[in-house]
Amino acid sequence: MSKIINFDKNKNQDYRILDIEKQFEMLFNMPNGKSLALVILKELPEFELGVILEELAENKTEVVAKTLILVSENYEGAIKDLANELLLDFDRTDINIGAIREELLEVSDKIFKAAYISRTRLLGSLYLILIWQEKETENTVLQFFDISYTENGFKDCKSITIQKDEQEIEQVLNEVNMSLGSAFKISYKEAVYLIQESAKINVQNNLILPSGKTEYNQLLKERVNLTKNEKIKLLKRISEPLDKPYKTVNAFFNALKNKDLQALKYTTNDKPIYMNIIKKYDDNNYIMKFNVKGESVLKKGVKVKAYLFIDNEYYLNKVTYDFMLSEKSGEWYINKIKEKNTHKLSQDEEKEYLSQDFVVKVYNINDEDQIMENVFLNLDGEFDLEATMPKCIEKNDLDIIENGFDEKEFVKCIYVLTEKQFIFMTPYEEVAETLDVKYRDIKFKNIMTLKDGYYLPKSTIGYFLSGDFKTFDEMMEELNSISNIIEEDYYDEYTDLEGQFFSKEEYLEVRGKNLKGKDQFIYETLDVCSYIMDGNNIDNATIKKVLKETIPEVINFIRICERCPNGCLGRNKDSKVSFEQFIEEGLDIKDLPENIKETTGLNFFYLEYCTILANVIGRALSEINKYKEMHRDVASQIFYNTLDFISDNCYYCDTNCIDIWNNPLIRLN
């Protein structure tokens, strides 16, 4: 993993030390930055750390003092003594070492009791629970960690405190065990190692750690080292069993999509046969989904045929691969990968691929106790399920929806239990039919009653799982009120898509009819652009031509944004970010509308989006002789006026388009 600091010994020494100090100054100003700084320091051999500390200490600054205190409090032996010795020199400065030490140090008021973890490492994420006992009150504290080994890194940490009640603690632990899918215990040392490995990804990708969660800072400071053998054993324990060839291929593709090198090594038994495939799939050739289709038994093992669907920004490709696998100690590993052919999908094939619907069945609960005992606790194994989703209305379950079910064939169905309803949702007709027949049995009559059935796009399923709805009906009503879902057998009028210069029909002609919440935002901002061009005496025919050229560009930009690990449109839309790249290009923050001045992820997206609009339209006008001289002025007007519109209108309606970004503006019965 590349470090946030460049420790290249060939660099000029003075510059290297200044670079280190500058980077640590940035970290100490970030939420949980001191923990990240310690993670970086721990990666250094102690002999190199000693040299760096001596060189740093030549500059008597507060940043250097903080670094020395961190080392002093978290190391033993010679390196600790060196840090303390170097700190003595600060007595002759105005820097208050005592105050800095008090600010940095946190004393634990809890005793570690146990750690439980899910066996989901090959999916890219782990759900980890640490159990503590408060020293003073003897209450139990449960910390829930969502840690990822994809580009997202350490995503979330939540805590709950339970009064000293053994029965309540046991009940919570049973729910925890069920929600994690047969969680098992790991040691404190193993738990801390996994959290720190995930946090390193945040450092590498410049992602902010979950904010306001000071209770896990101490875990990032722990000095934990696992041997190579301990790491291998832990990886095997937390990974899904590769007991069938198709599971191994699924896990391989999932790791490839997540750029998860450790998981790729695991599925190939540490053979570097995946390197050529990794080089092919970058940000410009994005893996949208994959299918594993069929096995054939050969003398030396098993051959598995699989398909990758690749989005290269302009069209979709379907790539066919053959995998050769062999068995070792009851698990299947990939020995050879061969690319067979590549097929460019036609428009009809692409539409068919993109329109995968889910079958959803909603049951009203008649008997809460019976639903748990006879339905919910008997879900595992019905379809060779490795993961079931009880009351998992959490954002961390959305990966299954976002990536497509048939990437993980061992997940056939999602089950959700709300306060009032039991719901199952699956893209597989045969699974829906089997469950439908099962739950029609007379023994379920008094437990639950079928209320509704739906065919819905996966974006709507994702919206349901990301909310906290008591019933499925509540979610459907909210969608109706937010996005004007029209319940017709055919596409009807889009009442909100009314532009003076660019009609909804013209927009549909370019975009297609399967519109989402994002299209409301795109269409309204394009309408602003059309008024600006009209105000500059640009003729209607040119306005229409330019807007038609602009739509694919902004759609492509948005697709890239949706894949970006920074999450400006998702989990980090309210997080603090830097506008430095815009300032370096000449933007003065004082010139921005009031709502856009706040340095959040969402406003960063708005700035990038308006930049794209201005550049695309300005470039198009520059290619037309009679508008060539004005293209820069028009582009500038588009940038600032569109931001004004967003500030005055989007914030006024609480950015609803963003909240329903991938949800349909139309529901078809």
XYZ file of C-alpha atoms in Angstrom:
669
model
C 0.000 0.000 0.000
C 1.344 3.448 -0.841
C 1.841 5.675 2.186
C 0.452 9.167 2.542
C 4.071 10.222 3.194
C 6.863 9.662 0.689
C 9.830 8.190 2.549
C 12.003 7.889 -0.561
C 15.605 7.988 0.709
C 16.789 9.499 -2.579
C 14.856 12.685 -1.927
C 16.607 15.739 -0.604
C 16.729 15.210 3.180
C 15.506 18.663 4.235
C 12.626 18.520 1.760
C 11.670 15.027 2.978
C 11.401 16.137 6.595
C 9.420 19.258 5.677
C 7.098 17.028 3.637
C 6.544 14.740 6.641
C 5.846 17.681 8.943
C 3.409 19.200 6.433
C 1.507 15.929 6.067
C 1.274 15.436 9.835
C 0.062 19.008 10.276
C -2.779 18.152 7.882
C -3.560 14.932 9.783
C -3.623 16.612 13.208
C -6.231 19.064 11.876
C -8.502 16.241 10.687
C -11.101 14.451 12.849
C -9.300 11.419 14.333
C -6.152 12.622 12.553
C -3.812 11.697 15.394
C -5.004 8.113 15.089
C -4.241 8.119 11.370
C -0.803 9.612 12.083
C -0.067 6.760 14.469
C -1.202 4.187 11.903
C 1.365 5.639 9.476
C 4.154 5.738 12.085
C 3.585 2.084 12.952
C 4.344 1.059 9.385
C 7.944 2.303 9.748
C 10.798 0.142 11.045
C 11.904 1.546 14.408
C 15.446 2.316 13.214
C 14.024 4.509 10.420
C 11.501 6.102 12.772
C 14.335 7.050 15.140
C 16.254 8.833 12.368
C 13.099 10.673 11.268
C 12.252 11.791 14.830
C 15.740 13.235 15.328
C 15.478 15.147 12.062
C 11.944 16.347 12.842
C 12.992 17.574 16.294
C 15.331 20.124 14.717
C 12.153 22.125 14.006
C 10.589 23.133 17.313
C 6.951 23.263 16.199
C 3.684 22.135 17.761
C 3.263 19.481 15.043
C 6.651 17.950 15.900
C 5.791 18.038 19.617
C 2.519 16.184 18.972
C 4.364 13.571 16.912
C 6.940 12.994 19.663
C 4.209 12.699 22.328
C 2.349 10.130 20.211
C 5.506 8.040 19.937
C 6.328 8.469 23.634
C 2.901 7.211 24.728
C 2.546 4.351 22.250
C 6.031 2.808 22.031
C 8.322 1.048 24.503
C 12.096 0.723 24.843
C 14.694 2.777 23.010
C 12.276 4.578 20.684
C 10.170 5.767 23.658
C 13.308 6.986 25.454
C 14.428 8.857 22.332
C 11.056 10.616 21.991
C 11.112 11.684 25.667
C 14.684 12.945 25.327
C 13.812 15.010 22.270
C 10.776 16.459 24.072
C 13.067 17.878 26.797
C 14.470 20.332 24.251
C 11.000 21.888 23.937
C 11.267 23.222 27.525
C 13.239 26.152 26.118
C 10.384 27.092 23.746
C 6.951 28.697 24.184
C 5.228 25.424 23.280
C 3.188 24.028 26.200
C 4.035 20.310 26.130
C 1.780 19.562 29.115
C -1.282 21.047 27.428
C -0.567 19.218 24.176
C -0.107 15.930 26.047
C -3.413 16.413 27.871
C -5.180 17.154 24.568
C -3.775 14.085 22.818
C -4.128 11.409 25.489
C -7.332 9.542 26.203
C -7.654 7.190 29.170
C -9.821 4.111 28.630
C -12.726 3.740 31.039
C -13.785 0.326 29.673
C -12.649 -3.303 29.945
C -12.663 -5.465 26.813
C -14.914 -8.548 27.100
C -15.360 -10.146 23.631
C -15.361 -9.590 19.851
C -17.664 -11.134 17.214
C -17.255 -10.943 13.453
C -19.120 -11.948 10.296
C -17.664 -14.461 7.864
C -17.947 -12.128 4.869
C -14.366 -11.091 4.054
C -14.560 -12.168 0.391
C -17.537 -9.846 -0.156
C -15.205 -6.975 0.686
C -16.769 -5.977 4.023
C -16.833 -7.244 7.588
C -19.301 -6.494 10.363
C -17.524 -6.515 13.709
C -18.858 -6.124 17.248
C -16.659 -5.329 20.245
C -18.165 -5.828 23.710
C -16.872 -3.774 26.647
C -17.742 -3.323 30.319
C -17.625 0.161 31.824
C -15.334 0.203 34.866
C -17.448 2.565 36.942
C -21.035 1.464 36.182
C -20.406 -2.130 35.000
C -22.797 -1.422 32.111
C -22.145 -3.230 28.827
C -21.112 -1.220 25.751
C -21.439 -2.719 22.269
C -19.451 -1.155 19.414
C -20.640 -2.015 15.885
C -18.014 -1.579 13.153
C -18.610 -1.585 9.393
C -15.139 -2.097 7.918
C -14.444 -2.499 4.229
C -11.444 -3.657 2.209
C -12.736 -2.008 -0.965
C -11.987 1.632 -1.831
C -14.455 2.693 0.908
C -12.231 1.661 3.823
C -13.438 2.058 7.434
C -17.067 3.158 6.911
C -18.913 3.365 10.221
C -18.876 2.814 13.973
C -21.903 2.934 16.275
C -22.187 2.245 20.005
C -25.013 1.288 22.346
C -24.933 1.013 26.138
C -26.946 -1.633 27.991
C -27.712 -1.418 31.694
C -26.441 -4.234 33.880
C -29.118 -6.690 32.775
C -27.895 -10.161 31.768
C -31.154 -11.054 30.006
C -31.103 -7.915 27.834
C -27.426 -8.442 26.986
C -28.113 -12.044 25.961
C -31.056 -10.918 23.793
C -28.935 -8.279 22.019
C -26.136 -10.787 21.417
C -28.621 -13.250 19.917
C -29.868 -10.525 17.562
C -26.270 -9.635 16.728
C -25.425 -13.251 15.961
C -28.476 -13.555 13.693
C -27.801 -10.282 11.869
C -24.201 -11.252 11.147
C -25.135 -14.696 9.850
C -23.597 -17.000 12.486
C -20.971 -14.644 13.857
C -18.006 -16.139 15.683
C -15.502 -14.918 18.249
C -12.087 -13.497 17.474
C -9.410 -12.132 19.787
C -8.943 -8.475 20.718
C -5.623 -8.475 18.881
C -7.268 -9.808 15.703
C -10.139 -7.296 15.909
C -7.786 -4.325 16.286
C -5.638 -5.569 13.384
C -8.688 -5.768 11.077
C -9.869 -2.259 12.027
C -6.414 -0.796 11.441
C -6.008 -2.533 8.061
C -9.322 -1.027 6.943
C -8.355 2.431 8.269
C -5.166 2.334 6.176
C -7.386 2.389 3.073
C -8.903 5.655 4.334
C -5.387 7.105 4.536
C -4.467 5.806 1.082
C -7.628 7.202 -0.554
C -7.750 10.434 1.488
C -11.086 9.417 3.026
C -12.160 10.895 6.352
C -12.732 8.358 9.111
C -16.274 8.186 10.558
C -16.616 11.519 12.339
C -17.499 12.082 15.978
C -16.620 8.545 17.003
C -13.830 9.229 19.512
C -14.472 5.919 21.246
C -12.450 3.992 18.644
C -9.417 6.313 18.558
C -7.560 4.152 21.057
C -8.018 1.102 18.820
C -6.152 2.845 16.005
C -3.323 3.692 18.390
C -2.778 0.108 19.559
C 0.519 -1.396 18.428
C -0.613 -4.732 16.984
C 1.518 -7.071 14.907
C 0.311 -10.413 13.569
C 2.760 -12.915 12.127
C 2.348 -13.949 8.489
C 0.956 -17.300 9.621
C -1.541 -15.610 11.986
C -2.733 -13.352 9.154
C -3.280 -16.337 6.831
C -5.228 -18.250 9.492
C -7.370 -15.202 10.317
C -8.154 -14.572 6.630
C -9.311 -18.178 6.249
C -11.550 -17.952 9.325
C -13.284 -14.727 8.260
C -13.711 -15.750 4.602
C -16.683 -17.618 3.167
C -15.843 -21.296 2.502
C -14.814 -21.891 -1.113
C -16.397 -25.330 -1.050
C -17.870 -25.072 -4.560
C -16.113 -23.947 -7.765
C -18.756 -21.330 -8.640
C -18.334 -19.700 -5.217
C -14.620 -19.283 -5.849
C -15.223 -17.649 -9.235
C -17.885 -15.373 -7.717
C -15.468 -14.368 -4.963
C -12.732 -13.727 -7.547
C -14.913 -11.398 -9.637
C -16.174 -9.605 -6.545
C -12.570 -9.004 -5.441
C -11.642 -7.863 -8.958
C -14.455 -5.322 -8.979
C -13.519 -4.109 -5.491
C -9.784 -3.976 -6.373
C -9.256 -6.197 -3.344
C -5.782 -7.682 -3.860
C -5.823 -9.779 -0.694
C -9.052 -11.534 -1.702
C -7.730 -12.116 -5.249
C -4.659 -13.814 -3.807
C -6.869 -15.950 -1.588
C -9.055 -17.281 -4.436
C -5.975 -18.198 -6.515
C -4.074 -19.733 -3.587
C -1.548 -16.886 -3.815
C -0.754 -17.392 -7.517
C -0.348 -14.095 -9.455
C -2.494 -15.284 -12.374
C -4.900 -12.365 -11.937
C -2.414 -9.606 -12.824
C -3.318 -9.354 -16.527
C -7.032 -9.044 -15.714
C -6.402 -6.325 -13.105
C -4.593 -4.204 -15.705
C -7.584 -4.381 -18.075
C -10.249 -3.082 -15.717
C -9.655 0.461 -14.570
C -11.897 3.515 -14.105
C -12.487 3.640 -17.876
C -13.491 -0.034 -18.078
C -15.804 -0.492 -15.132
C -17.123 -3.924 -14.083
C -20.893 -3.537 -13.766
C -21.811 -7.153 -13.014
C -20.797 -10.737 -13.618
C -22.491 -14.107 -14.070
C -21.168 -17.582 -13.408
C -22.752 -19.959 -15.914
C -22.134 -23.677 -15.675
C -19.399 -26.107 -14.678
C -17.821 -29.058 -16.467
C -15.749 -31.725 -14.699
C -12.358 -32.501 -16.265
C -9.595 -34.941 -15.327
C -7.504 -32.321 -13.559
C -10.321 -30.354 -11.968
C -13.344 -28.274 -12.944
C -13.861 -25.699 -15.708
C -16.235 -22.807 -14.976
C -17.607 -20.468 -17.663
C -18.300 -16.890 -16.572
C -19.258 -13.522 -18.068
C -18.144 -10.011 -17.196
C -20.244 -7.005 -18.207
C -17.931 -4.031 -18.757
C -18.944 -0.388 -19.093
C -16.236 1.496 -21.012
C -18.154 4.822 -20.798
C -19.600 4.514 -24.327
C -21.151 1.025 -24.505
C -21.336 -2.302 -22.680
C -19.134 -5.288 -23.473
C -19.821 -8.875 -22.467
C -16.524 -10.728 -21.919
C -16.460 -14.543 -21.648
C -13.884 -16.302 -19.450
C -13.005 -19.925 -18.725
C -11.657 -20.703 -15.254
C -9.750 -23.876 -14.374
C -9.994 -24.859 -10.700
C -8.626 -27.645 -8.521
C -9.498 -28.781 -5.007
C -7.218 -28.551 -2.000
C -8.264 -29.516 1.540
C -11.969 -29.293 0.659
C -11.764 -25.847 -0.997
C -11.536 -24.864 -4.667
C -8.840 -22.535 -5.996
C -8.300 -20.994 -9.446
C -5.293 -22.321 -11.400
C -5.811 -20.749 -14.818
C -7.900 -17.965 -16.386
C -8.502 -17.740 -20.128
C -10.339 -14.930 -21.930
C -12.487 -16.448 -24.700
C -14.187 -13.563 -26.510
C -15.676 -10.068 -26.196
C -19.141 -9.133 -27.445
C -20.398 -5.536 -27.725
C -24.019 -5.414 -26.518
C -26.608 -3.996 -28.878
C -29.019 -1.314 -27.628
C -31.753 -3.931 -27.141
C -29.387 -6.245 -25.238
C -28.217 -3.350 -23.096
C -31.786 -2.342 -22.204
C -32.602 -5.947 -21.280
C -29.508 -6.153 -19.098
C -30.167 -2.840 -17.335
C -33.840 -3.506 -16.593
C -33.476 -6.332 -14.057
C -36.510 -6.233 -11.770
C -37.061 -7.750 -8.337
C -40.054 -9.768 -7.231
C -41.224 -8.352 -3.891
C -43.829 -10.022 -1.656
C -45.162 -8.161 1.384
C -46.882 -9.963 4.288
C -48.681 -8.304 7.203
C -47.675 -9.877 10.520
C -50.472 -11.375 12.630
C -48.355 -12.981 15.369
C -44.956 -11.440 16.185
C -43.725 -14.335 18.354
C -44.649 -16.948 15.763
C -43.089 -14.985 12.895
C -39.726 -15.117 14.659
C -39.912 -18.755 15.678
C -41.497 -20.347 12.601
C -40.421 -18.056 9.760
C -37.475 -15.828 10.452
C -35.273 -18.224 12.391
C -35.710 -20.924 9.736
C -34.465 -19.069 6.687
C -30.870 -20.317 6.451
C -30.219 -23.183 4.107
C -33.435 -22.911 2.138
C -31.586 -21.895 -1.020
C -28.049 -22.668 0.092
C -28.059 -19.228 1.667
C -24.782 -17.997 3.081
C -26.288 -14.661 4.052
C -29.785 -13.684 5.139
C -30.795 -10.172 6.000
C -32.944 -9.820 9.116
C -34.071 -6.241 9.864
C -30.964 -5.164 7.986
C -32.349 -1.830 6.916
C -28.827 -0.428 6.984
C -26.810 1.280 4.266
C -24.144 -1.387 4.571
C -26.482 -3.926 2.978
C -26.902 -1.849 -0.171
C -23.801 -3.373 -1.780
C -25.861 -6.464 -2.598
C -28.430 -4.342 -4.406
C -25.909 -2.030 -6.087
C -23.760 -4.830 -7.471
C -26.524 -7.173 -8.632
C -27.520 -10.455 -7.058
C -26.074 -12.844 -9.586
C -22.593 -11.603 -8.747
C -23.040 -13.443 -5.482
C -25.071 -16.469 -6.434
C -25.062 -17.770 -2.876
C -27.318 -14.834 -1.947
C -30.631 -15.734 -3.522
C -32.996 -13.555 -1.562
C -33.206 -10.709 0.941
C -35.576 -11.063 3.878
C -36.636 -8.016 5.873
C -38.577 -7.924 9.123
C -40.008 -4.506 10.021
C -42.241 -3.705 12.979
C -45.377 -4.674 11.063
C -44.358 -6.668 7.988
C -42.312 -9.596 6.714
C -40.940 -8.980 3.214
C -38.882 -11.011 0.789
C -37.309 -9.677 -2.411
C -35.427 -11.571 -5.090
C -34.502 -11.191 -8.769
C -35.085 -14.930 -9.262
C -38.592 -15.938 -10.380
C -38.039 -19.559 -9.282
C -37.094 -18.458 -5.752
C -40.166 -16.206 -5.541
C -42.435 -19.043 -6.716
C -40.961 -21.499 -4.204
C -41.406 -19.085 -1.304
C -44.882 -18.101 -2.475
C -45.990 -21.736 -2.409
C -44.343 -22.321 0.961
C -45.989 -19.354 2.690
C -49.423 -20.212 1.303
C -49.396 -23.299 3.514
C -52.169 -23.387 6.121
C -49.671 -23.373 9.004
C -48.709 -19.781 8.120
C -52.309 -18.530 7.918
C -52.445 -17.249 11.509
C -48.867 -15.971 11.435
C -48.938 -13.665 8.412
C -51.154 -12.597 5.516
C -50.030 -11.752 1.982
C -50.791 -8.081 1.346
C -49.068 -7.079 -1.908
C -46.747 -8.236 -4.652
C -44.573 -6.006 -6.832
C -42.104 -6.041 -9.698
C -39.692 -3.218 -8.852
C -36.288 -1.986 -10.082
C -33.311 -2.562 -7.825
C -33.010 1.196 -7.185
C -36.366 1.100 -5.364
C -35.221 -1.904 -3.313
C -32.111 0.053 -2.372
C -34.235 3.026 -1.327
C -36.295 0.795 0.964
C -33.228 -0.774 2.581
C -31.634 2.621 3.178
C -34.656 3.962 5.057
C -36.327 3.072 8.343
C -39.832 2.285 7.168
C -42.357 0.459 9.346
C -44.103 -0.887 6.247
C -43.368 -1.247 2.549
C -46.487 0.844 1.857
C -44.948 3.737 3.782
C -41.963 3.690 1.431
C -44.182 3.557 -1.669
C -46.246 6.508 -0.395
C -43.069 8.506 0.228
C -41.831 7.797 -3.289
C -45.170 8.949 -4.658
C -45.037 12.211 -2.730
C -41.390 12.956 -3.546
C -41.009 11.982 -7.155
C -44.561 12.115 -8.552
C -44.672 8.448 -9.437
C -47.443 7.996 -11.985
C -49.286 4.688 -11.747
C -50.176 4.074 -15.382
C -49.798 1.057 -17.628
C -47.725 3.142 -20.032
C -45.416 6.140 -19.781
C -47.435 9.267 -19.139
C -46.704 12.958 -18.887
C -43.780 14.130 -16.753
C -45.564 17.102 -15.192
C -42.359 18.615 -13.776
C -40.307 18.282 -16.967
C -41.502 21.385 -18.782
C -38.854 23.535 -20.471
C -39.371 26.499 -22.791
C -36.510 25.709 -25.186
C -36.026 21.970 -24.702
C -39.181 19.895 -24.318
C -39.553 16.733 -22.267
C -40.090 14.787 -25.497
C -36.705 15.962 -26.796
C -35.072 15.045 -23.495
C -36.686 11.570 -23.562
C -35.479 11.097 -27.131
C -31.854 11.509 -26.027
C -32.041 9.992 -22.526
C -34.534 7.165 -22.958
C -37.750 6.655 -21.027
C -36.439 4.918 -17.908
C -35.974 8.161 -15.976
C -34.650 8.452 -12.427
C -34.576 11.154 -9.769
C -31.286 12.402 -11.202
C -33.073 13.261 -14.480
C -35.230 15.824 -12.658
C -32.022 17.554 -11.552
C -30.348 17.306 -14.980
C -33.409 18.555 -16.869
C -33.965 21.549 -14.594
C -30.326 22.649 -14.780
C -30.328 22.255 -18.577
C -33.390 24.491 -18.651
C -31.383 27.147 -16.784
C -28.632 26.816 -19.408
C -31.147 27.263 -22.226
C -32.420 30.551 -20.710
C -28.840 31.826 -20.426
C -28.102 30.991 -24.071
C -31.366 32.625 -25.147
C -30.438 35.735 -23.178
C -27.242 35.909 -25.231
C -29.277 35.869 -28.477
C -28.329 32.312 -29.424
C -30.938 30.878 -31.790
C -33.307 28.084 -30.740
C -31.909 25.516 -33.179
C -28.413 25.964 -31.724
C -29.740 25.777 -28.159
C -31.410 22.435 -28.900
C -28.312 21.103 -30.691
C -25.975 22.105 -27.845
C -28.236 20.642 -25.150
C -28.515 17.330 -27.027
C -24.719 17.160 -27.105
C -24.526 18.067 -23.417
C -26.835 15.339 -22.045
C -24.516 12.343 -22.722
C -21.573 14.286 -21.270
C -23.282 15.074 -17.961
C -24.735 11.549 -17.721
C -21.246 10.111 -18.171
C -19.853 12.494 -15.544
C -22.575 11.467 -13.091
C -21.889 7.764 -13.701
C -18.246 8.379 -12.777
C -19.347 10.279 -9.634
C -21.592 7.414 -8.560
C -18.641 4.999 -8.694
C -16.247 7.332 -6.888
C -15.282 6.093 -3.374
C -15.459 9.634 -1.940
C -19.263 9.380 -1.742
C -20.159 13.043 -2.426
C -23.652 11.939 -3.505
C -24.022 9.387 -0.723
C -22.651 8.808 2.734
C -20.253 11.794 2.612
C -22.564 14.400 1.099
C -22.614 16.337 4.404
C -18.941 15.668 5.275
C -16.310 18.392 5.139
C -14.112 18.373 2.023
C -11.516 20.679 0.460
C -12.310 23.070 -2.409
C -8.572 23.539 -3.003
C -8.621 22.236 -6.585
C -11.194 24.885 -7.575
C -9.314 27.650 -5.749
C -6.097 26.693 -7.558
C -7.981 27.074 -10.846
C -8.941 30.641 -9.918
C -12.298 30.265 -8.140
C -12.940 32.800 -5.378
C -15.157 31.242 -2.688
C -16.602 34.698 -1.918
C -18.210 34.692 -5.385
C -20.242 31.552 -4.664
C -23.911 31.580 -3.599
C -24.392 31.349 0.161
C -25.556 27.708 0.276
C -22.693 26.555 -1.956
C -19.944 28.165 0.159
C -20.098 25.411 2.768
C -17.304 22.927 2.012
C -19.372 19.722 1.906
C -19.201 16.696 -0.365
C -22.528 17.624 -1.963
C -21.366 21.150 -2.791
C -18.156 19.684 -4.234
C -20.365 17.654 -6.600
C -22.373 20.766 -7.526
C -19.166 22.668 -8.362
C -17.863 19.825 -10.530
C -21.248 19.392 -12.230
C -21.556 23.100 -13.098
C -17.955 23.094 -14.328
C -18.804 20.231 -16.699
C -21.927 22.059 -17.925
C -19.989 25.263 -18.560
C -17.086 23.516 -20.297
C -19.237 21.312 -22.546
C -21.559 24.127 -23.641
C -18.689 26.597 -24.007
C -16.749 24.134 -26.163
C -19.803 23.471 -28.367
C -20.359 27.207 -28.925
C -16.665 27.757 -29.708
C -17.060 25.453 -32.716
C -19.837 27.637 -34.204
C -18.357 30.676 -35.962
C -21.023 33.238 -35.096
C -20.887 32.375 -31.370
C -17.149 31.751 -31.112
C -16.286 35.120 -29.558
C -18.880 34.837 -26.793
C -18.325 31.190 -25.771
C -16.149 31.973 -22.716
C -18.554 34.609 -21.408
C -21.555 32.284 -21.856
C -19.689 29.438 -20.132
C -18.943 31.694 -17.151
C -22.600 32.761 -16.938
C -23.708 29.120 -17.037
C -21.344 28.177 -14.198
C -22.432 30.940 -11.805
C -26.123 31.130 -12.759
C -26.614 27.366 -12.473
C -25.002 27.459 -9.023
C -27.392 30.312 -8.115
C -30.325 28.173 -9.267
C -29.131 25.187 -7.213
C -28.610 27.362 -4.139
C -32.033 29.030 -4.451
C -34.072 25.999 -5.523
C -32.402 22.659 -4.730
C -31.673 23.648 -1.138
C -35.186 25.079 -0.822
C -36.677 21.628 -1.563
C -34.078 19.949 0.682
C -32.197 18.393 -2.283
C -34.881 15.760 -2.843
C -33.449 14.874 -6.275
C -30.275 13.698 -4.533
C -32.236 11.646 -1.997
C -34.121 9.810 -4.774
C -31.151 9.942 -7.166
C -31.537 6.417 -8.569
C -35.228 5.884 -7.920
C -37.703 5.776 -10.800
C -39.792 8.796 -11.742
C -42.287 6.312 -13.192
C -43.845 3.189 -11.797
C -45.248 0.691 -14.276
C -47.895 -1.746 -13.063
